[in-house]
Amino acid sequence: MPAPVRRTLLAGPVLDVAPRLLGMVLRRTTDEGTVAVRLTEVEAYDGANDPGSHAYRGETPRTSVMFGPPGHLYVYFTYGMHFCMNVVAGPDGTPSAVLLRAGEVIEGVELARERRAATTDRDLARGPARMCVALGIARESNAVDLLARGSAVQLLPGPGFDGEPATGPRVGLREAPDWPWRFWIPGDPTVSPYKPHVKKKRASG
DNA sequence: GAGAAGATTATCT
DNA sequence: GATAATCTTCTCC
């Protein structure tokens, strides 16, 4: 599948785009080497219409990438220590995105193990922040074009999978916690466990 | 300019 | 299961 075709597919409605990403491959190459992940779990965020989306309240410096053309990477920092990444979807100007929640490392397992010390291979990319660590994704990968030649991070056609994706509520959201906009490959061991939103504990009780 | 909350994870019990 | 770690971003004043 050529890159222009992939970009056209990503420009569709985010609820169509999200399940199509399952079984595709995200690969990042640096001086350290290459790590590639087969995506097994994603979540859809429908920009302006979705109370759970970062873009719901309009464009800000952080979310500006989401308002751009599809096929770019939106990386954000959260909880003071973790990065998570999305693939921007929908046409240019529509702030939809697909959160990449989990995957299976299919290339560069040894490098991924170095980055993710003290864990099993199954857990190398099982969770959005874990997958960022395994791939070495951080602030500098924000806004990268995943479909351009020469990008350090590439979104590639993968093995896909047979059958229908499983669906369920998104993980950890306070807003719209029940919308079944999470998609995963049924039975895949690298899919992350579901956890509902937990309120932050206040500093002084 | 201050305050609150967050698309999480590792660790301890 | 419960909780600490840790800092960016956004919302109000």
Coordinates of C-alpha atoms (C1' of nucleotides) in Angstrom, one line a residue:
Chain A
M1 CA 0.0 0.0 0.0
P2 CA 1.7 3.3 -1.1
A3 CA 1.9 6.2 1.3
P4 CA -0.6 8.4 -0.5
V5 CA -3.2 5.6 -0.3
R6 CA -2.5 5.2 3.4
R7 CA -2.9 8.9 4.0
T8 CA -6.2 8.9 2.2
L9 CA -7.4 6.1 4.4
L10 CA -6.3 8.0 7.5
A11 CA -8.4 11.0 6.4
G12 CA -11.6 9.1 6.9
P13 CA -13.9 9.1 9.9
V14 CA -11.9 8.3 13.0
L15 CA -14.1 5.4 14.0
D16 CA -13.3 3.8 10.6
V17 CA -9.6 4.7 10.9
A18 CA -9.0 3.4 14.4
P19 CA -9.7 -0.3 13.7
R20 CA -7.8 -0.2 10.4
L21 CA -4.6 0.6 12.4
L22 CA -4.8 -2.7 14.2
G23 CA -2.2 -5.0 12.7
M24 CA -0.3 -2.2 11.1
V25 CA 3.3 -1.5 12.1
L26 CA 5.0 1.5 13.7
R27 CA 8.8 1.5 13.2
R28 CA 11.3 4.0 14.6
T29 CA 15.0 4.1 13.5
T30 CA 17.7 6.0 15.2
D31 CA 21.5 5.7 15.8
E32 CA 20.7 3.2 18.4
G33 CA 18.9 0.9 16.0
T34 CA 15.4 0.0 14.9
V35 CA 12.4 -1.0 16.9
A36 CA 9.1 -1.9 15.3
V37 CA 5.7 -2.6 16.9
R38 CA 2.6 -4.4 15.5
L39 CA -0.4 -2.4 16.8
T40 CA -2.8 -4.5 18.9
E41 CA -4.9 -1.9 20.7
V42 CA -6.0 1.7 19.9
E43 CA -8.6 4.3 21.0
A44 CA -10.4 6.8 18.8
Y45 CA -10.7 10.5 19.8
D46 CA -13.2 12.5 17.7
G47 CA -11.7 16.0 18.2
A48 CA -14.3 18.7 18.5
N49 CA -17.2 16.4 19.2
D50 CA -15.6 14.3 21.9
P51 CA -15.5 15.5 25.6
G52 CA -12.6 13.1 26.2
S53 CA -10.4 14.6 23.5
H54 CA -7.7 17.1 24.2
A55 CA -9.0 19.1 21.2
Y56 CA -12.5 19.3 22.6
R57 CA -12.1 22.8 23.9
G58 CA -10.4 24.1 20.8
E59 CA -6.9 24.4 19.4
T60 CA -4.1 25.1 21.8
P61 CA -0.3 25.0 21.3
R62 CA -0.3 21.4 22.6
T63 CA -3.1 20.2 20.4
S64 CA -2.2 22.1 17.2
V65 CA -0.9 19.0 15.5
M66 CA -4.3 17.3 15.8
F67 CA -5.8 20.1 13.7
G68 CA -3.3 19.5 10.9
P69 CA -3.3 16.9 8.1
P70 CA -3.7 13.2 8.8
G71 CA -0.7 10.8 9.2
H72 CA 1.3 12.9 11.6
L73 CA 2.2 11.9 15.2
Y74 CA 0.7 13.7 18.2
V75 CA 2.9 13.1 21.3
Y76 CA 1.9 14.5 24.6
F77 CA 3.4 14.5 28.1
T78 CA 1.2 13.5 31.1
Y79 CA 1.3 12.6 34.8
G80 CA 4.7 14.4 35.0
M81 CA 6.6 11.5 33.6
H82 CA 4.9 9.7 30.7
F83 CA 4.6 10.2 27.0
C84 CA 1.7 8.9 24.9
M85 CA 1.2 9.1 21.1
N86 CA -1.6 9.4 18.6
V87 CA -1.9 9.1 14.9
V88 CA -3.7 12.2 13.6
A89 CA -6.8 11.2 11.6
G90 CA -9.5 12.9 9.6
P91 CA -9.1 15.6 7.0
D92 CA -6.9 18.6 7.5
G93 CA -8.6 20.9 10.1
T94 CA -10.5 18.1 11.8
P95 CA -8.9 17.4 15.2
S96 CA -9.4 13.6 15.3
A97 CA -6.7 11.2 16.4
V98 CA -6.1 7.6 17.4
L99 CA -4.3 6.8 20.6
L100 CA -1.9 4.0 20.2
R101 CA -2.3 2.0 23.4
A102 CA -0.5 -1.3 22.9
G103 CA 1.5 -3.5 20.5
E104 CA 3.8 -6.4 20.1
V105 CA 7.5 -5.7 19.5
I106 CA 8.3 -7.5 16.2
E107 CA 11.7 -6.0 15.4
G108 CA 14.5 -4.8 17.6
V109 CA 13.4 -6.7 20.7
E110 CA 16.9 -6.4 22.3
L111 CA 16.9 -2.6 22.0
A112 CA 13.4 -2.4 23.4
R113 CA 14.5 -4.5 26.3
E114 CA 17.3 -2.1 27.0
R115 CA 14.9 0.8 27.0
R116 CA 12.4 -1.0 29.2
A117 CA 14.5 -2.6 31.9
A118 CA 13.1 -5.3 34.1
T119 CA 10.0 -6.5 32.3
T120 CA 8.8 -9.4 30.2
D121 CA 8.7 -9.3 26.4
R122 CA 4.9 -9.4 26.6
D123 CA 4.9 -6.1 28.6
L124 CA 7.5 -4.3 26.4
A125 CA 4.8 -2.2 24.6
R126 CA 1.7 -3.2 26.6
G127 CA 0.4 0.3 27.5
P128 CA 0.6 3.7 25.8
A129 CA 3.5 5.1 27.8
R130 CA 5.3 1.7 27.7
M131 CA 5.1 1.6 23.9
C132 CA 6.6 5.1 23.8
V133 CA 9.5 4.0 25.9
A134 CA 10.1 0.8 23.8
L135 CA 10.2 2.9 20.6
G136 CA 12.1 5.8 22.2
I137 CA 9.3 8.2 21.4
A138 CA 9.4 11.6 23.3
R139 CA 8.8 15.3 22.8
E140 CA 11.0 15.5 19.7
S141 CA 8.8 13.0 17.8
N142 CA 5.8 15.2 18.1
A143 CA 4.4 16.3 14.6
V144 CA 6.5 13.8 12.7
D145 CA 5.0 12.8 9.4
L146 CA 4.6 9.1 9.6
L147 CA 4.2 8.6 5.9
A148 CA 7.0 10.8 4.6
R149 CA 10.2 9.3 3.2
G150 CA 13.1 9.7 5.7
S151 CA 10.9 10.2 8.8
A152 CA 12.5 8.5 11.9
V153 CA 9.0 7.1 12.7
Q154 CA 7.1 5.3 10.0
L155 CA 3.6 3.9 9.9
L156 CA 3.7 0.8 7.6
P157 CA 1.3 -1.8 6.4
G158 CA 1.6 -4.8 8.6
P159 CA 0.3 -8.3 8.8
G160 CA -3.2 -7.1 9.8
F161 CA -5.4 -9.7 11.3
D162 CA -8.4 -11.9 10.5
G163 CA -11.8 -11.3 12.0
E164 CA -13.6 -8.5 13.7
P165 CA -11.8 -6.2 16.2
A166 CA -13.1 -6.2 19.8
T167 CA -14.5 -2.9 21.1
G168 CA -15.1 -1.5 24.6
P169 CA -14.8 1.7 26.7
R170 CA -11.7 3.8 26.6
V171 CA -9.2 3.5 29.5
G172 CA -8.8 6.1 32.2
L173 CA -11.1 8.8 30.9
R174 CA -13.1 11.1 33.2
E175 CA -15.2 12.5 30.4
A176 CA -17.3 10.2 28.2
P177 CA -15.9 7.1 30.0
D178 CA -18.5 4.8 28.5
W179 CA -18.1 5.5 24.8
P180 CA -17.0 2.2 23.2
W181 CA -14.2 3.7 21.2
R182 CA -11.4 1.4 22.1
F183 CA -10.5 -1.3 19.6
W184 CA -8.2 -4.3 20.0
I185 CA -7.3 -7.6 18.5
P186 CA -9.3 -10.2 20.3
G187 CA -7.2 -12.6 22.4
D188 CA -3.9 -10.9 21.7
P189 CA -1.8 -11.1 24.9
T190 CA -0.3 -7.7 24.4
V191 CA -3.6 -5.8 24.8
S192 CA -3.5 -3.8 28.0
P193 CA -5.9 -4.4 31.0
Y194 CA -8.9 -2.1 31.3
K195 CA -8.9 0.4 34.2
P196 CA -11.5 3.1 34.9
H197 CA -10.7 6.7 35.7
V198 CA -9.4 7.3 39.2
K199 CA -9.6 10.7 40.8
K200 CA -6.3 12.3 41.6
K201 CA -5.5 12.3 45.3
R202 CA -5.3 15.8 46.7
A203 CA -2.0 17.0 48.2
S204 CA -3.2 17.9 51.7
G205 CA -6.1 15.5 52.2
Chain B
dG1 C1' 0.0 34.1 38.4
dA2 C1' -1.9 30.3 41.1
dG3 C1' -4.2 26.0 41.4
dA4 C1' -6.0 21.6 39.9
dA5 C1' -6.1 17.7 37.1
dG6 C1' -4.2 14.4 34.0
dA7 C1' -5.7 9.3 27.4
dT8 C1' 0.0 6.2 33.4
dT9 C1' 3.1 3.0 35.6
dA10 C1' 5.9 0.6 39.0
dT11 C1' 5.9 -0.9 43.5
dC12 C1' 4.3 -2.4 47.9
dT13 C1' 0.8 -5.1 50.6
Chain C
dG1 C1' -5.9 -3.1 45.5
dA2 C1' -3.8 1.2 46.9
dT3 C1' -0.6 4.8 46.3
dA4 C1' 3.5 7.6 45.1
dA5 C1' 6.1 9.7 41.6
dT6 C1' 6.3 14.2 39.0
dC7 C1' 5.6 18.4 35.7
dT8 C1' 3.0 20.2 31.8
dT9 C1' -1.1 22.3 30.4
dC10 C1' -5.2 24.6 30.9
dT11 C1' -8.6 27.4 33.4
dC12 C1' -9.9 31.0 35.9
dC13 C1' -8.9 35.4 38.4

